PDB file of C-alpha atoms in Angstrom:
ATOM      1  CA  MET N   1      -0.083  -0.458  -0.061  1.00 42.00           C
ATOM      2  CA  PRO N   2       2.012   2.929  -1.305  1.00 45.00           C
ATOM      3  CA  LEU N   3       2.418   6.225   0.870  1.00 52.00           C
ATOM      4  CA  LEU N   4      -0.216   9.293   0.776  1.00 46.00           C
ATOM      5  CA  PRO N   5       0.992  12.446   1.268  1.00 37.00           C
ATOM      6  CA  THR N   6       0.170  14.052   4.894  1.00 36.00           C
ATOM      7  CA  GLY N   7      -2.697  14.906   5.507  1.00 38.00           C
ATOM      8  CA  ARG N   8      -4.689  13.065   2.715  1.00 39.00           C
ATOM      9  CA  ARG N   9      -6.382   9.818   2.647  1.00 46.00           C
ATOM     10  CA  SER N  10      -7.075   7.581  -0.373  1.00 46.00           C
ATOM     11  CA  ASP N  11     -10.574   8.641  -1.964  1.00 48.00           C
ATOM     12  CA  ALA N  12     -11.451   4.862  -3.305  1.00 45.00           C
ATOM     13  CA  PRO N  13     -15.082   4.179  -4.136  1.00 47.00           C
ATOM     14  CA  ASP N  14     -16.994   3.150  -0.639  1.00 48.00           C
ATOM     15  CA  GLU N  15     -18.105  -0.249  -2.135  1.00 53.00           C
ATOM     16  CA  LEU N  16     -17.809  -3.781  -0.525  1.00 50.00           C
ATOM     17  CA  SER N  17     -14.961  -5.034  -2.485  1.00 59.00           C
ATOM     18  CA  ASP N  18     -12.557  -2.363  -1.134  1.00 86.00           C
ATOM     19  CA  GLN N  19     -10.584  -4.573   0.505  1.00 88.00           C
ATOM     20  CA  ARG N  20     -10.741  -1.307   3.450  1.00 92.00           C
ATOM     21  CA  SER N  21     -14.260  -1.779   4.601  1.00 95.00           C
ATOM     22  CA  VAL N  22     -15.990  -3.367   7.127  1.00 96.00           C
ATOM     23  CA  ALA N  23     -19.364  -4.428   6.441  1.00 96.00           C
ATOM     24  CA  ILE N  24     -20.975  -5.657   9.871  1.00 97.00           C
ATOM     25  CA  SER N  25     -24.857  -6.798   9.988  1.00 97.00           C
ATOM     26  CA  GLY N  26     -26.768  -8.843  13.309  1.00 97.00           C
ATOM     27  CA  VAL N  27     -24.215  -9.518  14.849  1.00 97.00           C
ATOM     28  CA  HIS N  28     -24.956 -11.978  18.047  1.00 97.00           C
ATOM     29  CA  LYS N  29     -22.283 -13.386  20.481  1.00 96.00           C
ATOM     30  CA  VAL N  30     -23.289 -15.382  23.551  1.00 95.00           C
ATOM     31  CA  PHE N  31     -20.118 -16.692  26.193  1.00 93.00           C
ATOM     32  CA  ARG N  32     -21.104 -19.502  27.296  1.00 90.00           C
ATOM     33  CA  SER N  33     -19.404 -21.036  30.906  1.00 83.00           C
ATOM     34  CA  ARG N  34     -20.107 -23.503  33.070  1.00 81.00           C
ATOM     35  CA  GLY N  35     -24.097 -23.654  32.449  1.00 82.00           C
ATOM     36  CA  THR N  36     -24.275 -19.430  32.403  1.00 89.00           C
ATOM     37  CA  ALA N  37     -24.815 -17.221  29.575  1.00 90.00           C
ATOM     38  CA  VAL N  38     -23.342 -13.631  28.665  1.00 90.00           C
ATOM     39  CA  GLU N  39     -25.030 -11.800  25.808  1.00 93.00           C
ATOM     40  CA  ALA N  40     -21.613  -9.859  24.787  1.00 94.00           C
ATOM     41  CA  LEU N  41     -23.465  -8.396  21.325  1.00 96.00           C
ATOM     42  CA  ARG N  42     -26.849  -8.019  20.408  1.00 95.00           C
ATOM     43  CA  SER N  43     -27.973  -7.437  16.459  1.00 96.00           C
ATOM     44  CA  VAL N  44     -25.085  -5.018  15.847  1.00 97.00           C
ATOM     45  CA  ASP N  45     -25.420  -3.059  11.939  1.00 97.00           C
ATOM     46  CA  LEU N  46     -22.238  -0.638  11.204  1.00 97.00           C
ATOM     47  CA  HIS N  47     -20.378  -0.081   7.706  1.00 96.00           C
ATOM     48  CA  ILE N  48     -16.795   1.160   7.760  1.00 96.00           C
ATOM     49  CA  ARG N  49     -16.347   2.523   4.958  1.00 95.00           C
ATOM     50  CA  GLY N  50     -12.586   2.396   3.043  1.00 94.00           C
ATOM     51  CA  GLY N  51     -10.321   4.539   4.968  1.00 95.00           C
ATOM     52  CA  GLU N  52     -12.565   5.518   7.820  1.00 97.00           C
ATOM     53  CA  PHE N  53     -11.259   6.046  11.656  1.00 98.00           C
ATOM     54  CA  VAL N  54     -13.763   4.410  13.668  1.00 98.00           C
ATOM     55  CA  SER N  55     -14.195   4.763  17.294  1.00 98.00           C
ATOM     56  CA  LEU N  56     -16.022   2.228  19.166  1.00 97.00           C
ATOM     57  CA  LEU N  57     -16.571   4.127  22.879  1.00 97.00           C
ATOM     58  CA  GLY N  58     -18.490   2.617  25.808  1.00 92.00           C
ATOM     59  CA  PRO N  59     -18.202   1.194  29.789  1.00 87.00           C
ATOM     60  CA  SER N  60     -15.818  -1.787  30.220  1.00 85.00           C
ATOM     61  CA  GLY N  61     -18.187  -4.844  29.692  1.00 86.00           C
ATOM     62  CA  CYS N  62     -20.194  -3.529  26.708  1.00 90.00           C
ATOM     63  CA  GLY N  63     -18.563  -6.049  24.244  1.00 92.00           C
ATOM     64  CA  LYS N  64     -16.035  -3.617  22.311  1.00 94.00           C
ATOM     65  CA  SER N  65     -13.045  -5.428  22.487  1.00 94.00           C
ATOM     66  CA  THR N  66     -15.358  -9.504  21.429  1.00 95.00           C
ATOM     67  CA  LEU N  67     -16.888  -6.566  18.649  1.00 96.00           C
ATOM     68  CA  LEU N  68     -13.007  -6.330  17.408  1.00 96.00           C
ATOM     69  CA  ARG N  69     -11.803  -9.969  17.719  1.00 94.00           C
ATOM     70  CA  VAL N  70     -15.394 -10.509  15.618  1.00 96.00           C
ATOM     71  CA  ILE N  71     -14.557  -8.158  12.887  1.00 96.00           C
ATOM     72  CA  GLY N  72     -11.081  -9.834  12.870  1.00 93.00           C
ATOM     73  CA  GLY N  73     -12.086 -13.627  13.064  1.00 92.00           C
ATOM     74  CA  LEU N  74     -10.887 -14.409  16.634  1.00 91.00           C
ATOM     75  CA  VAL N  75     -14.172 -14.388  17.689  1.00 94.00           C
ATOM     76  CA  GLU N  76     -16.847 -16.273  16.160  1.00 95.00           C
ATOM     77  CA  PRO N  77     -20.629 -14.600  15.819  1.00 96.00           C
ATOM     78  CA  ASP N  78     -23.230 -16.773  17.071  1.00 96.00           C
ATOM     79  CA  ALA N  79     -24.744 -14.971  13.990  1.00 97.00           C
ATOM     80  CA  GLY N  80     -25.167 -12.147  11.585  1.00 97.00           C
ATOM     81  CA  ILE N  81     -22.702 -11.743   8.796  1.00 96.00           C
ATOM     82  CA  VAL N  82     -19.382 -10.177   8.745  1.00 96.00           C
ATOM     83  CA  THR N  83     -17.348  -9.115   5.722  1.00 95.00           C
ATOM     84  CA  VAL N  84     -13.679  -7.174   4.727  1.00 93.00           C
ATOM     85  CA  GLY N  85     -14.012  -6.383   1.928  1.00 90.00           C
ATOM     86  CA  GLY N  86     -15.887  -9.074   0.644  1.00 91.00           C
ATOM     87  CA  LEU N  87     -14.228 -11.469   2.897  1.00 93.00           C
ATOM     88  CA  THR N  88     -15.076 -13.900   5.493  1.00 95.00           C
ATOM     89  CA  PRO N  89     -12.709 -12.798   8.453  1.00 94.00           C
ATOM     90  CA  ASN N  90     -11.289 -15.905   8.510  1.00 92.00           C
ATOM     91  CA  THR N  91     -10.758 -15.348   5.277  1.00 92.00           C
ATOM     92  CA  ALA N  92      -9.393 -12.247   5.950  1.00 91.00           C
ATOM     93  CA  ARG N  93      -6.778 -13.197   8.620  1.00 87.00           C
ATOM     94  CA  ARG N  94      -5.428 -15.839   6.162  1.00 87.00           C
ATOM     95  CA  MET N  95      -4.447 -12.748   3.782  1.00 86.00           C
ATOM     96  CA  LYS N  96      -3.299 -10.723   6.501  1.00 85.00           C
ATOM     97  CA  ARG N  97      -5.239  -8.560   5.659  1.00 88.00           C
ATOM     98  CA  PHE N  98      -5.521  -6.951   9.290  1.00 87.00           C
ATOM     99  CA  GLY N  99      -2.694  -5.582  11.642  1.00 86.00           C
ATOM    100  CA  LEU N 100      -3.123  -5.369  14.853  1.00 86.00           C
ATOM    101  CA  VAL N 101      -2.095  -2.659  18.159  1.00 88.00           C
ATOM    102  CA  PRO N 102      -3.082  -4.280  22.244  1.00 84.00           C
ATOM    103  CA  GLN N 103      -3.075  -2.653  24.432  1.00 82.00           C
ATOM    104  CA  ALA N 104       0.389  -4.420  25.638  1.00 78.00           C
ATOM    105  CA  SER N 105       2.931  -3.319  23.084  1.00 75.00           C
ATOM    106  CA  SER N 106       3.998  -7.030  23.207  1.00 81.00           C
ATOM    107  CA  LEU N 107       7.381  -6.512  21.250  1.00 89.00           C
ATOM    108  CA  VAL N 108       9.692  -9.121  20.421  1.00 91.00           C
ATOM    109  CA  PRO N 109      12.196  -8.140  24.031  1.00 92.00           C
ATOM    110  CA  TRP N 110      15.755 -10.211  22.346  1.00 94.00           C
ATOM    111  CA  ALA N 111      14.245  -7.953  18.966  1.00 93.00           C
ATOM    112  CA  THR N 112      16.079  -4.666  18.542  1.00 94.00           C
ATOM    113  CA  VAL N 113      13.553  -1.340  17.481  1.00 93.00           C
ATOM    114  CA  ASP N 114      14.349  -1.627  13.596  1.00 93.00           C
ATOM    115  CA  LYS N 115      13.692  -5.801  13.902  1.00 91.00           C
ATOM    116  CA  ASN N 116      10.390  -5.511  15.865  1.00 92.00           C
ATOM    117  CA  VAL N 117       9.508  -3.171  13.033  1.00 89.00           C
ATOM    118  CA  ARG N 118       9.728  -5.375  10.439  1.00 85.00           C
ATOM    119  CA  PHE N 119       8.940  -8.614  11.696  1.00 76.00           C
ATOM    120  CA  LEU N 120       5.487  -9.284  10.753  1.00 65.00           C
ATOM    121  CA  SER N 121       6.076  -8.066   7.231  1.00 64.00           C
ATOM    122  CA  SER N 122       9.682 -10.709   7.524  1.00 61.00           C
ATOM    123  CA  LEU N 123       7.156 -13.316   7.940  1.00 55.00           C
ATOM    124  CA  GLU N 124       4.835 -12.813   4.950  1.00 53.00           C
ATOM    125  CA  SER N 125       5.663 -12.812   1.202  1.00 46.00           C
ATOM    126  CA  ARG N 126       3.550 -10.449   0.021  1.00 44.00           C
ATOM    127  CA  ARG N 127       2.066 -13.342  -2.947  1.00 44.00           C
ATOM    128  CA  ASP N 128       0.404 -14.807   0.453  1.00 50.00           C
ATOM    129  CA  VAL N 129      -0.737 -12.306   2.077  1.00 50.00           C
ATOM    130  CA  GLY N 130      -2.869 -10.407  -0.909  1.00 53.00           C
ATOM    131  CA  HIS N 131      -1.578  -6.232  -0.600  1.00 54.00           C
ATOM    132  CA  SER N 132       1.160  -5.248  -1.012  1.00 60.00           C
ATOM    133  CA  ALA N 133       3.809  -4.436   2.358  1.00 69.00           C
ATOM    134  CA  LEU N 134       5.328  -1.130   2.505  1.00 79.00           C
ATOM    135  CA  SER N 135       8.989  -0.908   1.428  1.00 82.00           C
ATOM    136  CA  ASP N 136      12.208  -1.041   3.769  1.00 86.00           C
ATOM    137  CA  ASP N 137      11.942   2.804   2.502  1.00 89.00           C
ATOM    138  CA  GLU N 138       8.279   3.359   3.533  1.00 89.00           C
ATOM    139  CA  ILE N 139       8.387   1.516   6.801  1.00 89.00           C
ATOM    140  CA  ASP N 140      11.801   3.696   7.307  1.00 91.00           C
ATOM    141  CA  ASP N 141       9.956   6.700   6.845  1.00 91.00           C
ATOM    142  CA  LEU N 142       7.282   5.534   8.888  1.00 89.00           C
ATOM    143  CA  ILE N 143      10.420   4.888  11.795  1.00 91.00           C
ATOM    144  CA  ASP N 144      11.380   8.311  11.494  1.00 91.00           C
ATOM    145  CA  THR N 145       8.107   9.833  11.356  1.00 88.00           C
ATOM    146  CA  VAL N 146       7.293   8.728  14.898  1.00 90.00           C
ATOM    147  CA  GLY N 147      10.915   9.888  16.247  1.00 90.00           C
ATOM    148  CA  LEU N 148      12.659   6.688  17.124  1.00 92.00           C
ATOM    149  CA  SER N 149      14.877   7.209  14.070  1.00 92.00           C
ATOM    150  CA  LYS N 150      18.519   6.987  16.866  1.00 94.00           C
ATOM    151  CA  PHE N 151      16.413   4.047  19.013  1.00 95.00           C
ATOM    152  CA  ARG N 152      17.208   1.579  15.608  1.00 94.00           C
ATOM    153  CA  ASN N 153      19.625  -0.984  17.429  1.00 95.00           C
ATOM    154  CA  SER N 154      17.892  -0.556  20.554  1.00 96.00           C
ATOM    155  CA  TYR N 155      15.609  -2.846  22.644  1.00 95.00           C
ATOM    156  CA  PRO N 156      12.362  -3.210  23.740  1.00 93.00           C
ATOM    157  CA  HIS N 157      13.240  -3.196  27.320  1.00 94.00           C
ATOM    158  CA  GLU N 158      15.809  -0.330  27.359  1.00 95.00           C
ATOM    159  CA  LEU N 159      12.392   2.235  25.671  1.00 93.00           C
ATOM    160  CA  SER N 160       9.498   3.960  28.065  1.00 91.00           C
ATOM    161  CA  GLY N 161       6.677   2.626  27.818  1.00 88.00           C
ATOM    162  CA  GLY N 162       5.342   5.599  25.083  1.00 89.00           C
ATOM    163  CA  MET N 163       8.552   3.986  22.823  1.00 91.00           C
ATOM    164  CA  GLN N 164       8.019   0.937  23.292  1.00 92.00           C
ATOM    165  CA  GLN N 165       3.998   2.260  21.966  1.00 89.00           C
ATOM    166  CA  ARG N 166       5.807   3.772  19.179  1.00 90.00           C
ATOM    167  CA  VAL N 167       6.649   0.924  17.380  1.00 92.00           C
ATOM    168  CA  SER N 168       3.620  -1.091  18.320  1.00 90.00           C
ATOM    169  CA  LEU N 169       1.663   1.347  15.784  1.00 90.00           C
ATOM    170  CA  VAL N 170       4.764   1.585  13.604  1.00 89.00           C
ATOM    171  CA  ARG N 171       4.496  -1.884  13.383  1.00 89.00           C
ATOM    172  CA  GLY N 172       0.860  -2.546  13.138  1.00 88.00           C
ATOM    173  CA  PHE N 173       1.275  -0.250   9.540  1.00 89.00           C
ATOM    174  CA  ALA N 174       4.292  -1.925   8.289  1.00 87.00           C
ATOM    175  CA  LEU N 175       2.831  -5.187   6.935  1.00 83.00           C
ATOM    176  CA  GLY N 176       0.708  -2.975   4.751  1.00 86.00           C
ATOM    177  CA  ALA N 177      -2.641  -4.398   5.852  1.00 89.00           C
ATOM    178  CA  PRO N 178      -5.534  -2.027   4.965  1.00 93.00           C
ATOM    179  CA  VAL N 179      -7.566  -2.890   8.080  1.00 95.00           C
ATOM    180  CA  LEU N 180      -5.895  -2.052  11.520  1.00 95.00           C
ATOM    181  CA  LEU N 181      -7.420  -3.096  14.831  1.00 96.00           C
ATOM    182  CA  MET N 182      -6.443  -1.753  17.515  1.00 95.00           C
ATOM    183  CA  ASP N 183      -7.465  -2.653  21.291  1.00 94.00           C
ATOM    184  CA  GLU N 184      -6.516   0.218  24.046  1.00 92.00           C
ATOM    185  CA  PRO N 185      -3.147   0.654  23.062  1.00 89.00           C
ATOM    186  CA  PHE N 186      -2.318   4.238  24.758  1.00 89.00           C
ATOM    187  CA  ALA N 187      -4.566   2.916  28.397  1.00 86.00           C
ATOM    188  CA  ALA N 188      -1.419   2.443  30.093  1.00 82.00           C
ATOM    189  CA  LEU N 189       0.326   5.313  29.594  1.00 86.00           C
ATOM    190  CA  ASP N 190       0.528   8.910  31.205  1.00 88.00           C
ATOM    191  CA  GLU N 191      -1.883  11.337  29.820  1.00 89.00           C
ATOM    192  CA  ILE N 192       1.191  13.434  28.054  1.00 89.00           C
ATOM    193  CA  THR N 193       2.336  10.438  26.273  1.00 89.00           C
ATOM    194  CA  ARG N 194      -1.089   9.077  25.421  1.00 89.00           C
ATOM    195  CA  SER N 195      -2.104  12.482  23.289  1.00 91.00           C
ATOM    196  CA  ASP N 196       1.453  12.524  22.011  1.00 91.00           C
ATOM    197  CA  MET N 197       0.088   9.030  20.973  1.00 91.00           C
ATOM    198  CA  ARG N 198      -2.630  10.005  19.287  1.00 94.00           C
ATOM    199  CA  TYR N 199      -1.921  12.596  16.936  1.00 94.00           C
ATOM    200  CA  LEU N 200       0.994  10.514  15.708  1.00 92.00           C
ATOM    201  CA  LEU N 201      -1.355   7.620  14.735  1.00 93.00           C
ATOM    202  CA  LEU N 202      -3.339  10.212  13.080  1.00 95.00           C
ATOM    203  CA  GLU N 203      -0.240  10.717  10.914  1.00 92.00           C
ATOM    204  CA  LEU N 204       0.712   7.278  10.335  1.00 90.00           C
ATOM    205  CA  TRP N 205      -2.705   6.485   9.586  1.00 94.00           C
ATOM    206  CA  GLU N 206      -3.273  10.006   7.014  1.00 91.00           C
ATOM    207  CA  ARG N 207      -0.296   8.768   5.182  1.00 87.00           C
ATOM    208  CA  THR N 208      -1.524   5.236   4.419  1.00 88.00           C
ATOM    209  CA  GLY N 209      -5.175   4.888   3.795  1.00 90.00           C
ATOM    210  CA  THR N 210      -5.829   2.041   6.333  1.00 93.00           C
ATOM    211  CA  SER N 211      -9.238   1.499   7.213  1.00 96.00           C
ATOM    212  CA  VAL N 212      -9.137   2.195  11.237  1.00 97.00           C
ATOM    213  CA  VAL N 213     -11.142   0.688  14.113  1.00 97.00           C
ATOM    214  CA  PHE N 214     -10.211   1.722  17.701  1.00 97.00           C
ATOM    215  CA  VAL N 215     -11.135   0.971  21.147  1.00 96.00           C
ATOM    216  CA  THR N 216     -11.384   3.152  22.806  1.00 95.00           C
ATOM    217  CA  HIS N 217     -12.778   4.010  27.060  1.00 92.00           C
ATOM    218  CA  SER N 218     -11.885   8.246  26.492  1.00 94.00           C
ATOM    219  CA  ILE N 219     -15.220  10.410  25.145  1.00 96.00           C
ATOM    220  CA  SER N 220     -11.805  13.342  23.942  1.00 96.00           C
ATOM    221  CA  GLU N 221      -9.422  10.838  22.500  1.00 96.00           C
ATOM    222  CA  SER N 222     -12.465   9.445  20.601  1.00 97.00           C
ATOM    223  CA  VAL N 223     -13.426  12.450  19.384  1.00 98.00           C
ATOM    224  CA  ILE N 224      -9.612  13.706  18.265  1.00 98.00           C
ATOM    225  CA  LEU N 225      -9.323  10.712  16.848  1.00 98.00           C
ATOM    226  CA  SER N 226     -12.501  10.020  14.546  1.00 98.00           C
ATOM    227  CA  ASP N 227     -14.631   9.932  11.648  1.00 98.00           C
ATOM    228  CA  ARG N 228     -17.499   8.628  13.974  1.00 98.00           C
ATOM    229  CA  VAL N 229     -17.157   7.986  17.162  1.00 98.00           C
ATOM    230  CA  VAL N 230     -19.481   4.028  17.828  1.00 98.00           C
ATOM    231  CA  VAL N 231     -21.244   4.459  21.435  1.00 97.00           C
ATOM    232  CA  MET N 232     -22.249   0.819  22.894  1.00 95.00           C
ATOM    233  CA  ALA N 233     -24.208   0.399  24.932  1.00 93.00           C
ATOM    234  CA  ALA N 234     -23.950  -2.099  28.522  1.00 84.00           C
ATOM    235  CA  ARG N 235     -24.467  -5.447  28.765  1.00 79.00           C
ATOM    236  CA  PRO N 236     -26.124  -6.935  26.029  1.00 88.00           C
ATOM    237  CA  GLY N 237     -23.627  -5.323  23.841  1.00 91.00           C
ATOM    238  CA  ARG N 238     -25.617  -3.653  21.053  1.00 94.00           C
ATOM    239  CA  ILE N 239     -24.722  -0.209  19.297  1.00 96.00           C
ATOM    240  CA  ALA N 240     -26.939   2.905  20.977  1.00 95.00           C
ATOM    241  CA  ALA N 241     -25.300   5.900  18.698  1.00 96.00           C
ATOM    242  CA  VAL N 242     -23.758   6.826  15.947  1.00 97.00           C
ATOM    243  CA  GLU N 243     -21.566  10.411  17.121  1.00 97.00           C
ATOM    244  CA  GLU N 244     -20.496  12.154  13.113  1.00 98.00           C
ATOM    245  CA  ILE N 245     -17.637  13.674  14.188  1.00 98.00           C
ATOM    246  CA  GLY N 246     -17.652  17.717  12.238  1.00 96.00           C
ATOM    247  CA  LEU N 247     -13.821  18.697  12.839  1.00 97.00           C
ATOM    248  CA  PRO N 248     -11.365  19.820   9.964  1.00 96.00           C
ATOM    249  CA  ARG N 249      -8.517  17.523   9.491  1.00 95.00           C
ATOM    250  CA  PRO N 250      -5.380  17.164   9.572  1.00 95.00           C
ATOM    251  CA  ARG N 251      -6.169  17.225  13.468  1.00 96.00           C
ATOM    252  CA  THR N 252      -4.569  19.212  15.846  1.00 96.00           C
ATOM    253  CA  PRO N 253      -4.262  19.792  19.570  1.00 95.00           C
ATOM    254  CA  GLU N 254      -5.284  23.357  19.182  1.00 96.00           C
ATOM    255  CA  MET N 255      -8.872  21.541  18.400  1.00 97.00           C
ATOM    256  CA  GLU N 256      -8.957  19.992  21.183  1.00 96.00           C
ATOM    257  CA  ASP N 257      -9.876  23.785  23.090  1.00 97.00           C
ATOM    258  CA  ALA N 258     -13.009  24.174  20.647  1.00 97.00           C
ATOM    259  CA  HIS N 259     -16.329  24.398  20.602  1.00 97.00           C
ATOM    260  CA  GLU N 260     -17.372  21.978  18.395  1.00 98.00           C
ATOM    261  CA  PHE N 261     -14.928  19.381  19.886  1.00 98.00           C
ATOM    262  CA  HIS N 262     -16.600  20.024  23.018  1.00 98.00           C
ATOM    263  CA  GLU N 263     -19.506  19.898  21.909  1.00 98.00           C
ATOM    264  CA  HIS N 264     -19.578  16.166  20.507  1.00 98.00           C
ATOM    265  CA  ALA N 265     -17.541  15.055  23.672  1.00 98.00           C
ATOM    266  CA  ARG N 266     -21.451  16.900  25.294  1.00 98.00           C
ATOM    267  CA  VAL N 267     -23.125  14.668  22.974  1.00 97.00           C
ATOM    268  CA  LEU N 268     -21.130  11.463  23.211  1.00 97.00           C
ATOM    269  CA  ARG N 269     -21.169  12.066  27.133  1.00 96.00           C
ATOM    270  CA  THR N 270     -25.070  12.098  27.064  1.00 96.00           C
ATOM    271  CA  HIS N 271     -24.940   8.824  25.126  1.00 94.00           C
ATOM    272  CA  LEU N 272     -23.083   6.685  27.362  1.00 93.00           C
ATOM    273  CA  LYS N 273     -24.788   7.970  31.004  1.00 90.00           C
ATOM    274  CA  GLU N 274     -28.421   6.545  28.766  1.00 88.00           C
ATOM    275  CA  HIS N 275     -26.591   3.784  28.004  1.00 79.00           C
ATOM    276  CA  HIS N 276     -24.801   2.997  31.056  1.00 72.00           C
ATOM    277  CA  SER N 277     -27.268   0.379  32.224  1.00 61.00           C
TER     278      SER N 277
END
């Protein structure tokens, strides 16, 4: 996937055949353990357009991470249909159509920053994954973008938590996967580092055209990052509201002081309170 100039995303047609699109229809999931049934998701319908940044926002236990895993083919729904670029999640996963950035950086401890970033793309041939991984020059450019050029030969234990997450971010994009799934990747960081990471993420996303599905508990984080914020109600997990974010792009820290930013945050807070229980 070639890098796009900063501040631009691909305007490809919004069709299900777009490798970056995700279509979710009537998804239902129940977890059963020792005779107890827990309804995790109920009648979830959502269409994520190619190149879109969508956040899943909601309280703990509302099914955000479960929905992310259903999209990624890691959890099989009991009912409903999910497609990624027209493929089933399992097929898309086998073809490495997903990049994943988890809450913990999960870097390979014996590998340098440079090798960690290239770890996943080095395991897959371009013929097998069905899309083009980023070139070495493009990966080098992403490493420079997140300020890690001087740490290429450092090991994870030599890095701060924020720097480890920068490596994890670049690794997520380096495979060139059309869809990036992010499960609260900044939750363990202090607020200042977390804020910096948001804008690094946006810069990488704007340059690659990848679709991003981002799980978060943070209202402000969801507003500054997203094209749309999907508010999920408490168990059983279901979509309570979808808020279109009207802030212009590229996003900047100054926008967090704008009236429009605070109005979006107010609306989302109201939705969360209405559907908390």
